[in-house]
């Protein structure tokens, strides 16, 4: 069917200001494309600084792209205005890593969950009943209604943050490392809750994480990001069982990949003035300074993202179109 979300060649460059002129751009997101079908989860993985959080903010229109497009239900989200924009803001939500910072410490659970109803002027006949029903949806109950965020554990706070979003009857949720701050046992409970809610309400998720175990558990599709670009993309099982890109392979095996900081310092000694960084990413394949399979062409020309096997895409010269 038609995808709920479609991202086309999205770019976001942040200028790096010098004293007199712009020194360059951090190419945080540099030509990212993907689609998510309704009711499915797309896992976006990569190390910190690869641009995955920026993608999450762009698809919710919390940031304006440098170029590229995002379609939600077939409409360009950056062209939405008035009523349509309000509808989008309601339907597309975000869950953050640290629920504590997203919950006002001076508000009761009731006020926290009911606030979006007021902001969007939704019609609710019995506010207390409405909020209690939401608390049940996330595994809490009426005894929690008039308590404050500090009285709850991290997992419970994340449940409150999820209830607050459910109040708006969303369709699409960006989950940005939603369980990274929690203990492993609590993590599993929250992930199961998210899965249950997805089934119940046919929710569509963009699940951003550096934790591969968690991504595997949650995702139908996976996109692997490296320095602002998707280097591999496909059905989750396929990518986990047959990773193609050397970066994905390194990420999935327990083998530690060389620290970019150390590589950067070493490169600095060897090639003065051109350390690989998101400001001036390496030419050709961006992974080449760290890649054990590097060939001459890798340093010169950027490989394309090609469909190597059905639905399984890779951006690497080791693979040519079949
Ligand atoms: Fe390695 Fe070359 Fe493939 Fe890049 S294109 S991942 S440098 S083999």
PDB file of C-alpha atoms and ligand atoms in Angstrom:
ATOM      1  CA  UNK A   1       0.000   0.000   0.000  1.00  0.00           C
ATOM      2  CA  UNK A   2       0.893   3.681   0.073  1.00  0.00           C
ATOM      3  CA  UNK A   3       3.486   4.598   2.669  1.00  0.00           C
ATOM      4  CA  UNK A   4       2.343   6.751   5.592  1.00  0.00           C
ATOM      5  CA  UNK A   5       5.676   8.562   5.553  1.00  0.00           C
ATOM      6  CA  UNK A   6       7.896   9.103   2.564  1.00  0.00           C
ATOM      7  CA  UNK A   7      11.261  10.874   2.808  1.00  0.00           C
ATOM      8  CA  UNK A   8      12.949  11.976  -0.407  1.00  0.00           C
ATOM      9  CA  UNK A   9      16.597  13.082  -0.644  1.00  0.00           C
ATOM     10  CA  UNK A  10      16.467  14.946   2.646  1.00  0.00           C
ATOM     11  CA  UNK A  11      19.398  17.216   3.519  1.00  0.00           C
ATOM     12  CA  UNK A  12      20.148  19.325   6.549  1.00  0.00           C
ATOM     13  CA  UNK A  13      23.356  21.350   6.645  1.00  0.00           C
ATOM     14  CA  UNK A  14      24.236  23.451   9.676  1.00  0.00           C
ATOM     15  CA  UNK A  15      26.587  26.365   8.948  1.00  0.00           C
ATOM     16  CA  UNK A  16      29.821  26.520  10.940  1.00  0.00           C
ATOM     17  CA  UNK A  17      30.485  30.179  11.599  1.00  0.00           C
ATOM     18  CA  UNK A  18      34.006  31.560  11.383  1.00  0.00           C
ATOM     19  CA  UNK A  19      34.883  35.087  12.539  1.00  0.00           C
ATOM     20  CA  UNK A  20      34.417  36.726   9.154  1.00  0.00           C
ATOM     21  CA  UNK A  21      32.739  34.100   7.020  1.00  0.00           C
ATOM     22  CA  UNK A  22      31.042  30.726   7.097  1.00  0.00           C
ATOM     23  CA  UNK A  23      33.790  28.151   7.460  1.00  0.00           C
ATOM     24  CA  UNK A  24      31.773  25.256   6.179  1.00  0.00           C
ATOM     25  CA  UNK A  25      28.743  23.126   6.864  1.00  0.00           C
ATOM     26  CA  UNK A  26      28.046  20.218   9.135  1.00  0.00           C
ATOM     27  CA  UNK A  27      26.277  17.898   6.744  1.00  0.00           C
ATOM     28  CA  UNK A  28      24.176  16.317   9.494  1.00  0.00           C
ATOM     29  CA  UNK A  29      21.785  14.721   7.011  1.00  0.00           C
ATOM     30  CA  UNK A  30      22.977  14.392   3.444  1.00  0.00           C
ATOM     31  CA  UNK A  31      20.567  12.840   0.976  1.00  0.00           C
ATOM     32  CA  UNK A  32      18.427  10.495   3.047  1.00  0.00           C
ATOM     33  CA  UNK A  33      15.428   8.681   1.492  1.00  0.00           C
ATOM     34  CA  UNK A  34      13.122   6.033   2.965  1.00  0.00           C
ATOM     35  CA  UNK A  35       9.467   5.087   3.401  1.00  0.00           C
ATOM     36  CA  UNK A  36       7.431   3.701   6.276  1.00  0.00           C
ATOM     37  CA  UNK A  37       4.211   1.791   5.709  1.00  0.00           C
ATOM     38  CA  UNK A  38       1.314   2.405   8.059  1.00  0.00           C
ATOM     39  CA  UNK A  39       1.436   0.199  11.152  1.00  0.00           C
ATOM     40  CA  UNK A  40       5.104  -0.662  10.692  1.00  0.00           C
ATOM     41  CA  UNK A  41       8.331   0.244  12.475  1.00  0.00           C
ATOM     42  CA  UNK A  42      11.435   1.541  10.800  1.00  0.00           C
ATOM     43  CA  UNK A  43      14.571   1.312  12.918  1.00  0.00           C
ATOM     44  CA  UNK A  44      17.173   3.994  12.309  1.00  0.00           C
ATOM     45  CA  UNK A  45      20.568   2.924  13.665  1.00  0.00           C
ATOM     46  CA  UNK A  46      24.029   4.410  13.831  1.00  0.00           C
ATOM     47  CA  UNK A  47      26.576   5.870  16.223  1.00  0.00           C
ATOM     48  CA  UNK A  48      25.958   9.169  17.968  1.00  0.00           C
ATOM     49  CA  UNK A  49      26.497  12.069  15.608  1.00  0.00           C
ATOM     50  CA  UNK A  50      25.446  10.121  12.485  1.00  0.00           C
ATOM     51  CA  UNK A  51      22.412  12.370  12.021  1.00  0.00           C
ATOM     52  CA  UNK A  52      19.631  10.027  13.103  1.00  0.00           C
ATOM     53  CA  UNK A  53      18.117  12.430  15.641  1.00  0.00           C
ATOM     54  CA  UNK A  54      18.183  15.222  13.058  1.00  0.00           C
ATOM     55  CA  UNK A  55      16.196  12.953  10.699  1.00  0.00           C
ATOM     56  CA  UNK A  56      13.675  12.388  13.511  1.00  0.00           C
ATOM     57  CA  UNK A  57      13.256  16.129  14.010  1.00  0.00           C
ATOM     58  CA  UNK A  58      12.972  16.827  10.284  1.00  0.00           C
ATOM     59  CA  UNK A  59      10.182  14.313   9.663  1.00  0.00           C
ATOM     60  CA  UNK A  60       8.155  15.944  12.460  1.00  0.00           C
ATOM     61  CA  UNK A  61       8.785  19.399  10.994  1.00  0.00           C
ATOM     62  CA  UNK A  62      10.613  20.491  14.148  1.00  0.00           C
ATOM     63  CA  UNK A  63      13.448  21.552  11.823  1.00  0.00           C
ATOM     64  CA  UNK A  64      13.442  22.884   8.286  1.00  0.00           C
ATOM     65  CA  UNK A  65      15.514  20.904   5.786  1.00  0.00           C
ATOM     66  CA  UNK A  66      18.178  22.473   3.587  1.00  0.00           C
ATOM     67  CA  UNK A  67      16.559  20.539   0.743  1.00  0.00           C
ATOM     68  CA  UNK A  68      14.494  17.441   0.099  1.00  0.00           C
ATOM     69  CA  UNK A  69      10.931  16.500   0.893  1.00  0.00           C
ATOM     70  CA  UNK A  70       8.887  14.687   3.510  1.00  0.00           C
ATOM     71  CA  UNK A  71       5.413  13.416   2.601  1.00  0.00           C
ATOM     72  CA  UNK A  72       2.911  12.417   5.268  1.00  0.00           C
ATOM     73  CA  UNK A  73      -0.256  10.760   3.938  1.00  0.00           C
ATOM     74  CA  UNK A  74       0.868  11.954   0.528  1.00  0.00           C
ATOM     75  CA  UNK A  75       1.217  15.613   1.501  1.00  0.00           C
ATOM     76  CA  UNK A  76       4.428  17.642   1.668  1.00  0.00           C
ATOM     77  CA  UNK A  77       4.687  18.486   5.399  1.00  0.00           C
ATOM     78  CA  UNK A  78       6.707  21.644   4.769  1.00  0.00           C
ATOM     79  CA  UNK A  79       3.845  23.096   2.740  1.00  0.00           C
ATOM     80  CA  UNK A  80       1.118  22.450   5.319  1.00  0.00           C
ATOM     81  CA  UNK A  81      -0.649  25.492   6.752  1.00  0.00           C
ATOM     82  CA  UNK A  82      -3.485  26.316   9.146  1.00  0.00           C
ATOM     83  CA  UNK A  83      -5.862  23.461   9.837  1.00  0.00           C
ATOM     84  CA  UNK A  84      -3.800  20.888   7.940  1.00  0.00           C
ATOM     85  CA  UNK A  85      -0.679  21.785   9.893  1.00  0.00           C
ATOM     86  CA  UNK A  86      -2.565  21.479  13.184  1.00  0.00           C
ATOM     87  CA  UNK A  87      -3.826  18.056  12.118  1.00  0.00           C
ATOM     88  CA  UNK A  88      -0.265  16.987  11.282  1.00  0.00           C
ATOM     89  CA  UNK A  89       1.025  18.292  14.626  1.00  0.00           C
ATOM     90  CA  UNK A  90      -1.596  16.139  16.360  1.00  0.00           C
ATOM     91  CA  UNK A  91      -0.998  13.008  14.317  1.00  0.00           C
ATOM     92  CA  UNK A  92       2.812  13.047  14.396  1.00  0.00           C
ATOM     93  CA  UNK A  93       4.408  12.893  17.846  1.00  0.00           C
ATOM     94  CA  UNK A  94       7.736  12.252  19.533  1.00  0.00           C
ATOM     95  CA  UNK A  95       8.861  10.293  22.591  1.00  0.00           C
ATOM     96  CA  UNK A  96      12.200  11.419  23.983  1.00  0.00           C
ATOM     97  CA  UNK A  97      14.978   9.537  25.711  1.00  0.00           C
ATOM     98  CA  UNK A  98      14.609  11.309  29.019  1.00  0.00           C
ATOM     99  CA  UNK A  99      10.959  11.536  30.054  1.00  0.00           C
ATOM    100  CA  UNK A 100      11.874  13.657  33.048  1.00  0.00           C
ATOM    101  CA  UNK A 101      12.905  16.615  30.946  1.00  0.00           C
ATOM    102  CA  UNK A 102       9.703  16.426  28.885  1.00  0.00           C
ATOM    103  CA  UNK A 103       7.373  16.353  31.927  1.00  0.00           C
ATOM    104  CA  UNK A 104       6.738  19.574  33.822  1.00  0.00           C
ATOM    105  CA  UNK A 105       7.778  18.812  37.445  1.00  0.00           C
ATOM    106  CA  UNK A 106       5.199  21.209  38.874  1.00  0.00           C
ATOM    107  CA  UNK A 107       2.223  19.638  37.099  1.00  0.00           C
ATOM    108  CA  UNK A 108       0.222  16.637  38.302  1.00  0.00           C
ATOM    109  CA  UNK A 109      -0.100  13.584  36.097  1.00  0.00           C
ATOM    110  CA  UNK A 110      -3.659  14.653  35.311  1.00  0.00           C
ATOM    111  CA  UNK A 111      -2.546  18.100  34.113  1.00  0.00           C
ATOM    112  CA  UNK A 112       0.386  16.688  32.149  1.00  0.00           C
ATOM    113  CA  UNK A 113      -1.797  14.251  30.227  1.00  0.00           C
ATOM    114  CA  UNK A 114      -4.718  16.632  29.826  1.00  0.00           C
ATOM    115  CA  UNK A 115      -2.655  19.613  28.642  1.00  0.00           C
ATOM    116  CA  UNK A 116      -2.530  18.619  24.928  1.00  0.00           C
ATOM    117  CA  UNK A 117      -6.324  18.222  24.972  1.00  0.00           C
ATOM    118  CA  UNK A 118      -6.554  21.881  25.978  1.00  0.00           C
ATOM    119  CA  UNK A 119      -3.898  23.014  23.526  1.00  0.00           C
ATOM    120  CA  UNK A 120      -5.724  21.345  20.626  1.00  0.00           C
ATOM    121  CA  UNK A 121      -9.166  22.239  22.017  1.00  0.00           C
ATOM    122  CA  UNK A 122     -10.415  18.657  21.768  1.00  0.00           C
ATOM    123  CA  UNK A 123     -13.923  17.898  22.980  1.00  0.00           C
ATOM    124  CA  UNK A 124     -13.828  15.700  26.072  1.00  0.00           C
ATOM    125  CA  UNK A 125     -16.967  15.345  28.217  1.00  0.00           C
ATOM    126  CA  UNK A 126     -15.368  13.865  31.342  1.00  0.00           C
ATOM    127  CA  UNK A 127     -11.692  14.910  31.637  1.00  0.00           C
ATOM    128  CA  UNK A 128     -10.933  12.752  34.657  1.00  0.00           C
ATOM    129  CA  UNK A 129     -12.409   9.634  33.067  1.00  0.00           C
ATOM    130  CA  UNK A 130     -10.544  10.425  29.853  1.00  0.00           C
ATOM    131  CA  UNK A 131      -7.191  10.637  31.650  1.00  0.00           C
ATOM    132  CA  UNK A 132      -7.839   7.546  33.785  1.00  0.00           C
ATOM    133  CA  UNK A 133      -8.598   5.580  30.626  1.00  0.00           C
ATOM    134  CA  UNK A 134      -5.255   6.704  29.155  1.00  0.00           C
ATOM    135  CA  UNK A 135      -3.447   5.728  32.363  1.00  0.00           C
ATOM    136  CA  UNK A 136      -4.896   2.224  32.027  1.00  0.00           C
ATOM    137  CA  UNK A 137      -3.684   2.054  28.417  1.00  0.00           C
ATOM    138  CA  UNK A 138      -0.107   2.514  29.621  1.00  0.00           C
ATOM    139  CA  UNK A 139      -0.330   0.258  32.686  1.00  0.00           C
ATOM    140  CA  UNK A 140      -0.971   2.918  35.333  1.00  0.00           C
ATOM    141  CA  UNK A 141      -4.242   3.697  37.160  1.00  0.00           C
ATOM    142  CA  UNK A 142      -6.373   6.318  38.967  1.00  0.00           C
ATOM    143  CA  UNK A 143      -4.177   6.225  42.081  1.00  0.00           C
ATOM    144  CA  UNK A 144      -1.522   8.016  40.001  1.00  0.00           C
ATOM    145  CA  UNK A 145      -3.761  10.881  38.844  1.00  0.00           C
ATOM    146  CA  UNK A 146      -2.796  13.673  41.215  1.00  0.00           C
ATOM    147  CA  UNK A 147       0.824  12.810  41.820  1.00  0.00           C
ATOM    148  CA  UNK A 148       3.902  14.577  40.480  1.00  0.00           C
ATOM    149  CA  UNK A 149       6.627  13.305  38.100  1.00  0.00           C
ATOM    150  CA  UNK A 150       9.283  13.057  40.842  1.00  0.00           C
ATOM    151  CA  UNK A 151       7.157  10.460  42.642  1.00  0.00           C
ATOM    152  CA  UNK A 152       7.583   8.020  39.744  1.00  0.00           C
ATOM    153  CA  UNK A 153      10.357   5.742  38.493  1.00  0.00           C
ATOM    154  CA  UNK A 154      11.972   6.315  35.094  1.00  0.00           C
ATOM    155  CA  UNK A 155       9.844   3.621  33.479  1.00  0.00           C
ATOM    156  CA  UNK A 156       6.628   5.034  34.939  1.00  0.00           C
ATOM    157  CA  UNK A 157       7.577   8.514  33.741  1.00  0.00           C
ATOM    158  CA  UNK A 158       8.038   7.153  30.236  1.00  0.00           C
ATOM    159  CA  UNK A 159       4.541   5.610  30.541  1.00  0.00           C
ATOM    160  CA  UNK A 160       3.152   9.029  31.497  1.00  0.00           C
ATOM    161  CA  UNK A 161       4.890  10.623  28.509  1.00  0.00           C
ATOM    162  CA  UNK A 162       3.335   7.967  26.243  1.00  0.00           C
ATOM    163  CA  UNK A 163      -0.146   8.507  27.755  1.00  0.00           C
ATOM    164  CA  UNK A 164       0.199  12.229  27.077  1.00  0.00           C
ATOM    165  CA  UNK A 165       0.844  11.524  23.412  1.00  0.00           C
ATOM    166  CA  UNK A 166      -1.992   8.990  23.171  1.00  0.00           C
ATOM    167  CA  UNK A 167      -4.383  11.725  24.300  1.00  0.00           C
ATOM    168  CA  UNK A 168      -4.040  13.177  20.797  1.00  0.00           C
ATOM    169  CA  UNK A 169      -4.836   9.899  19.037  1.00  0.00           C
ATOM    170  CA  UNK A 170      -1.593   9.965  17.010  1.00  0.00           C
ATOM    171  CA  UNK A 171      -0.791   7.939  13.898  1.00  0.00           C
ATOM    172  CA  UNK A 172       2.972   8.336  13.693  1.00  0.00           C
ATOM    173  CA  UNK A 173       5.473   8.446  16.559  1.00  0.00           C
ATOM    174  CA  UNK A 174       9.198   9.131  16.447  1.00  0.00           C
ATOM    175  CA  UNK A 175      10.783   7.233  19.327  1.00  0.00           C
ATOM    176  CA  UNK A 176      14.219   8.711  19.968  1.00  0.00           C
ATOM    177  CA  UNK A 177      16.173   6.282  22.178  1.00  0.00           C
ATOM    178  CA  UNK A 178      13.003   5.871  24.283  1.00  0.00           C
ATOM    179  CA  UNK A 179      14.471   3.262  26.625  1.00  0.00           C
ATOM    180  CA  UNK A 180      18.186   4.118  26.680  1.00  0.00           C
ATOM    181  CA  UNK A 181      17.931   5.770  30.091  1.00  0.00           C
ATOM    182  CA  UNK A 182      16.151   2.772  31.673  1.00  0.00           C
ATOM    183  CA  UNK A 183      17.291  -0.486  33.329  1.00  0.00           C
ATOM    184  CA  UNK A 184      17.226  -3.507  31.046  1.00  0.00           C
ATOM    185  CA  UNK A 185      14.193  -5.121  32.753  1.00  0.00           C
ATOM    186  CA  UNK A 186      12.201  -1.880  32.621  1.00  0.00           C
ATOM    187  CA  UNK A 187      13.354  -1.382  29.031  1.00  0.00           C
ATOM    188  CA  UNK A 188      11.648  -4.613  27.970  1.00  0.00           C
ATOM    189  CA  UNK A 189       8.385  -3.579  29.615  1.00  0.00           C
ATOM    190  CA  UNK A 190       8.305  -0.250  27.803  1.00  0.00           C
ATOM    191  CA  UNK A 191       9.195  -1.868  24.469  1.00  0.00           C
ATOM    192  CA  UNK A 192       6.378  -4.386  24.940  1.00  0.00           C
ATOM    193  CA  UNK A 193       3.975  -1.584  25.805  1.00  0.00           C
ATOM    194  CA  UNK A 194       4.967   0.244  22.612  1.00  0.00           C
ATOM    195  CA  UNK A 195       4.406  -2.926  20.577  1.00  0.00           C
ATOM    196  CA  UNK A 196       1.024  -3.522  22.190  1.00  0.00           C
ATOM    197  CA  UNK A 197      -0.093   0.051  21.489  1.00  0.00           C
ATOM    198  CA  UNK A 198       1.136  -0.258  17.919  1.00  0.00           C
ATOM    199  CA  UNK A 199      -1.010  -3.362  17.358  1.00  0.00           C
ATOM    200  CA  UNK A 200      -4.037  -1.847  19.044  1.00  0.00           C
ATOM    201  CA  UNK A 201      -3.987   1.503  17.246  1.00  0.00           C
ATOM    202  CA  UNK A 202      -2.111   0.612  14.053  1.00  0.00           C
ATOM    203  CA  UNK A 203       0.628   3.113  14.979  1.00  0.00           C
ATOM    204  CA  UNK A 204       3.596   3.778  12.727  1.00  0.00           C
ATOM    205  CA  UNK A 205       6.984   4.185  14.393  1.00  0.00           C
ATOM    206  CA  UNK A 206      10.350   5.627  13.474  1.00  0.00           C
ATOM    207  CA  UNK A 207      12.534   3.988  16.104  1.00  0.00           C
ATOM    208  CA  UNK A 208      15.873   5.737  16.572  1.00  0.00           C
ATOM    209  CA  UNK A 209      18.535   3.895  18.538  1.00  0.00           C
ATOM    210  CA  UNK A 210      22.187   2.960  18.766  1.00  0.00           C
ATOM    211  CA  UNK A 211      21.180  -0.286  20.493  1.00  0.00           C
ATOM    212  CA  UNK A 212      21.000  -3.034  17.885  1.00  0.00           C
ATOM    213  CA  UNK A 213      19.294  -5.581  20.116  1.00  0.00           C
ATOM    214  CA  UNK A 214      16.472  -3.169  20.812  1.00  0.00           C
ATOM    215  CA  UNK A 215      16.195  -2.177  17.145  1.00  0.00           C
ATOM    216  CA  UNK A 216      16.020  -5.805  16.064  1.00  0.00           C
ATOM    217  CA  UNK A 217      13.250  -6.503  18.563  1.00  0.00           C
ATOM    218  CA  UNK A 218      11.186  -3.521  17.448  1.00  0.00           C
ATOM    219  CA  UNK A 219      11.692  -3.034  13.719  1.00  0.00           C
ATOM    220  CA  UNK A 220      10.183  -4.316  10.486  1.00  0.00           C
ATOM    221  CA  UNK A 221      12.677  -2.339   8.421  1.00  0.00           C
ATOM    222  CA  UNK A 222      16.134  -1.035   9.234  1.00  0.00           C
ATOM    223  CA  UNK A 223      18.178   1.854   7.924  1.00  0.00           C
ATOM    224  CA  UNK A 224      21.822   2.126   8.946  1.00  0.00           C
ATOM    225  CA  UNK A 225      23.231   5.650   8.986  1.00  0.00           C
ATOM    226  CA  UNK A 226      26.841   6.736   8.733  1.00  0.00           C
ATOM    227  CA  UNK A 227      27.971  10.384   8.688  1.00  0.00           C
ATOM    228  CA  UNK A 228      24.622  11.749   7.512  1.00  0.00           C
ATOM    229  CA  UNK A 229      23.818   9.073   4.927  1.00  0.00           C
ATOM    230  CA  UNK A 230      21.986   5.755   4.786  1.00  0.00           C
ATOM    231  CA  UNK A 231      24.550   3.090   3.888  1.00  0.00           C
ATOM    232  CA  UNK A 232      22.233   0.089   4.153  1.00  0.00           C
ATOM    233  CA  UNK A 233      18.470  -0.281   4.175  1.00  0.00           C
ATOM    234  CA  UNK A 234      16.115  -3.250   4.056  1.00  0.00           C
ATOM    235  CA  UNK A 235      13.747  -5.626   5.892  1.00  0.00           C
ATOM    236  CA  UNK A 236      15.006  -6.059   9.479  1.00  0.00           C
ATOM    237  CA  UNK A 237      15.551  -9.824   9.380  1.00  0.00           C
ATOM    238  CA  UNK A 238      17.371  -9.590   6.067  1.00  0.00           C
ATOM    239  CA  UNK A 239      19.715  -6.828   7.267  1.00  0.00           C
ATOM    240  CA  UNK A 240      20.438  -8.624  10.534  1.00  0.00           C
ATOM    241  CA  UNK A 241      20.999 -12.020   8.936  1.00  0.00           C
ATOM    242  CA  UNK A 242      22.810 -10.880   5.812  1.00  0.00           C
ATOM    243  CA  UNK A 243      24.385  -7.498   6.495  1.00  0.00           C
ATOM    244  CA  UNK A 244      26.149  -6.261   3.368  1.00  0.00           C
ATOM    245  CA  UNK A 245      27.910  -2.985   4.110  1.00  0.00           C
ATOM    246  CA  UNK A 246      31.276  -3.250   5.941  1.00  0.00           C
ATOM    247  CA  UNK A 247      30.037  -0.658   8.445  1.00  0.00           C
ATOM    248  CA  UNK A 248      26.863  -2.650   9.187  1.00  0.00           C
ATOM    249  CA  UNK A 249      28.940  -5.796   9.566  1.00  0.00           C
ATOM    250  CA  UNK A 250      31.279  -4.064  11.994  1.00  0.00           C
ATOM    251  CA  UNK A 251      28.340  -2.615  13.886  1.00  0.00           C
ATOM    252  CA  UNK A 252      26.607  -6.010  14.136  1.00  0.00           C
ATOM    253  CA  UNK A 253      29.615  -8.038  15.134  1.00  0.00           C
ATOM    254  CA  UNK A 254      31.115  -7.541  18.549  1.00  0.00           C
ATOM    255  CA  UNK A 255      34.346  -6.424  16.899  1.00  0.00           C
ATOM    256  CA  UNK A 256      35.091  -2.897  18.019  1.00  0.00           C
ATOM    257  CA  UNK A 257      35.334  -0.515  15.112  1.00  0.00           C
ATOM    258  CA  UNK A 258      38.156   1.988  15.187  1.00  0.00           C
ATOM    259  CA  UNK A 259      37.324   5.082  17.176  1.00  0.00           C
ATOM    260  CA  UNK A 260      36.681   7.966  14.768  1.00  0.00           C
ATOM    261  CA  UNK A 261      38.485  10.364  17.112  1.00  0.00           C
ATOM    262  CA  UNK A 262      41.635   8.281  17.014  1.00  0.00           C
ATOM    263  CA  UNK A 263      41.331   7.803  13.259  1.00  0.00           C
ATOM    264  CA  UNK A 264      40.870  11.538  12.913  1.00  0.00           C
ATOM    265  CA  UNK A 265      44.035  12.265  14.887  1.00  0.00           C
ATOM    266  CA  UNK A 266      45.997   9.719  12.904  1.00  0.00           C
ATOM    267  CA  UNK A 267      44.675  11.107   9.635  1.00  0.00           C
ATOM    268  CA  UNK A 268      45.662  14.573  10.798  1.00  0.00           C
ATOM    269  CA  UNK A 269      49.269  13.445  11.125  1.00  0.00           C
ATOM    270  CA  UNK A 270      49.242  11.769   7.733  1.00  0.00           C
ATOM    271  CA  UNK A 271      47.203  14.239   5.701  1.00  0.00           C
ATOM    272  CA  UNK A 272      47.355  17.682   7.238  1.00  0.00           C
ATOM    273  CA  UNK A 273      44.225  19.769   6.809  1.00  0.00           C
ATOM    274  CA  UNK A 274      41.809  17.046   5.774  1.00  0.00           C
ATOM    275  CA  UNK A 275      40.630  15.054   8.783  1.00  0.00           C
ATOM    276  CA  UNK A 276      37.377  13.154   8.226  1.00  0.00           C
ATOM    277  CA  UNK A 277      34.605  14.943  10.068  1.00  0.00           C
ATOM    278  CA  UNK A 278      30.932  15.770   9.484  1.00  0.00           C
ATOM    279  CA  UNK A 279      32.077  19.305   8.528  1.00  0.00           C
ATOM    280  CA  UNK A 280      34.261  18.143   5.683  1.00  0.00           C
ATOM    281  CA  UNK A 281      33.327  14.498   5.312  1.00  0.00           C
ATOM    282  CA  UNK A 282      35.856  12.300   3.508  1.00  0.00           C
ATOM    283  CA  UNK A 283      35.450  12.319  -0.289  1.00  0.00           C
ATOM    284  CA  UNK A 284      34.210   9.220  -2.045  1.00  0.00           C
ATOM    285  CA  UNK A 285      32.785   6.680   0.356  1.00  0.00           C
ATOM    286  CA  UNK A 286      32.571   8.365   3.759  1.00  0.00           C
ATOM    287  CA  UNK A 287      33.489   5.140   5.491  1.00  0.00           C
ATOM    288  CA  UNK A 288      36.753   4.673   3.611  1.00  0.00           C
ATOM    289  CA  UNK A 289      39.108   5.929   6.373  1.00  0.00           C
ATOM    290  CA  UNK A 290      37.779   3.148   8.621  1.00  0.00           C
ATOM    291  CA  UNK A 291      37.074   0.444   6.053  1.00  0.00           C
ATOM    292  CA  UNK A 292      39.228  -2.706   5.870  1.00  0.00           C
ATOM    293  CA  UNK A 293      38.054  -3.368   2.275  1.00  0.00           C
ATOM    294  CA  UNK A 294      38.897   0.055   0.875  1.00  0.00           C
ATOM    295  CA  UNK A 295      39.789   0.164  -2.840  1.00  0.00           C
ATOM    296  CA  UNK A 296      41.201   3.042  -4.901  1.00  0.00           C
ATOM    297  CA  UNK A 297      37.816   4.098  -6.233  1.00  0.00           C
ATOM    298  CA  UNK A 298      36.405   4.333  -2.672  1.00  0.00           C
ATOM    299  CA  UNK A 299      38.522   7.404  -1.945  1.00  0.00           C
ATOM    300  CA  UNK A 300      37.531   9.216  -5.121  1.00  0.00           C
ATOM    301  CA  UNK A 301      33.916   8.664  -6.074  1.00  0.00           C
ATOM    302  CA  UNK A 302      30.918   8.257  -3.844  1.00  0.00           C
ATOM    303  CA  UNK A 303      29.122   4.926  -4.341  1.00  0.00           C
ATOM    304  CA  UNK A 304      25.375   4.963  -5.030  1.00  0.00           C
ATOM    305  CA  UNK A 305      22.779   3.315  -2.819  1.00  0.00           C
ATOM    306  CA  UNK A 306      21.699   0.380  -4.991  1.00  0.00           C
ATOM    307  CA  UNK A 307      19.085  -2.354  -4.603  1.00  0.00           C
ATOM    308  CA  UNK A 308      21.403  -5.352  -4.379  1.00  0.00           C
ATOM    309  CA  UNK A 309      18.700  -7.863  -3.541  1.00  0.00           C
ATOM    310  CA  UNK A 310      14.956  -7.287  -3.579  1.00  0.00           C
ATOM    311  CA  UNK A 311      14.244  -4.461  -1.091  1.00  0.00           C
ATOM    312  CA  UNK A 312      17.794  -4.684   0.279  1.00  0.00           C
ATOM    313  CA  UNK A 313      19.826  -1.557  -0.495  1.00  0.00           C
ATOM    314  CA  UNK A 314      23.539  -0.929   0.030  1.00  0.00           C
ATOM    315  CA  UNK A 315      25.952   1.928  -0.675  1.00  0.00           C
ATOM    316  CA  UNK A 316      29.296   0.238  -1.277  1.00  0.00           C
ATOM    317  CA  UNK A 317      31.547  -0.682  -4.234  1.00  0.00           C
ATOM    318  CA  UNK A 318      31.809  -4.286  -3.056  1.00  0.00           C
ATOM    319  CA  UNK A 319      28.322  -4.730  -4.503  1.00  0.00           C
ATOM    320  CA  UNK A 320      27.223  -3.975  -8.001  1.00  0.00           C
ATOM    321  CA  UNK A 321      23.683  -4.121  -9.278  1.00  0.00           C
ATOM    322  CA  UNK A 322      22.560  -7.689  -9.974  1.00  0.00           C
TER     323      UNK A 322
HETATM  324 FE1  LIG B   1      34.606   0.138   2.118  1.00  0.00          FE
HETATM  325 FE2  LIG B   1      34.812   1.006  -0.399  1.00  0.00          FE
HETATM  326 FE3  LIG B   1      32.567  -0.172   0.425  1.00  0.00          FE
HETATM  327 FE4  LIG B   1      33.224   2.241   1.278  1.00  0.00          FE
HETATM  328  S1  LIG B   1      32.737   1.666  -0.824  1.00  0.00           S
HETATM  329  S2  LIG B   1      32.454   0.592   2.509  1.00  0.00           S
HETATM  330  S3  LIG B   1      35.431   2.089   1.475  1.00  0.00           S
HETATM  331  S4  LIG B   1      34.607  -1.103   0.267  1.00  0.00           S
END
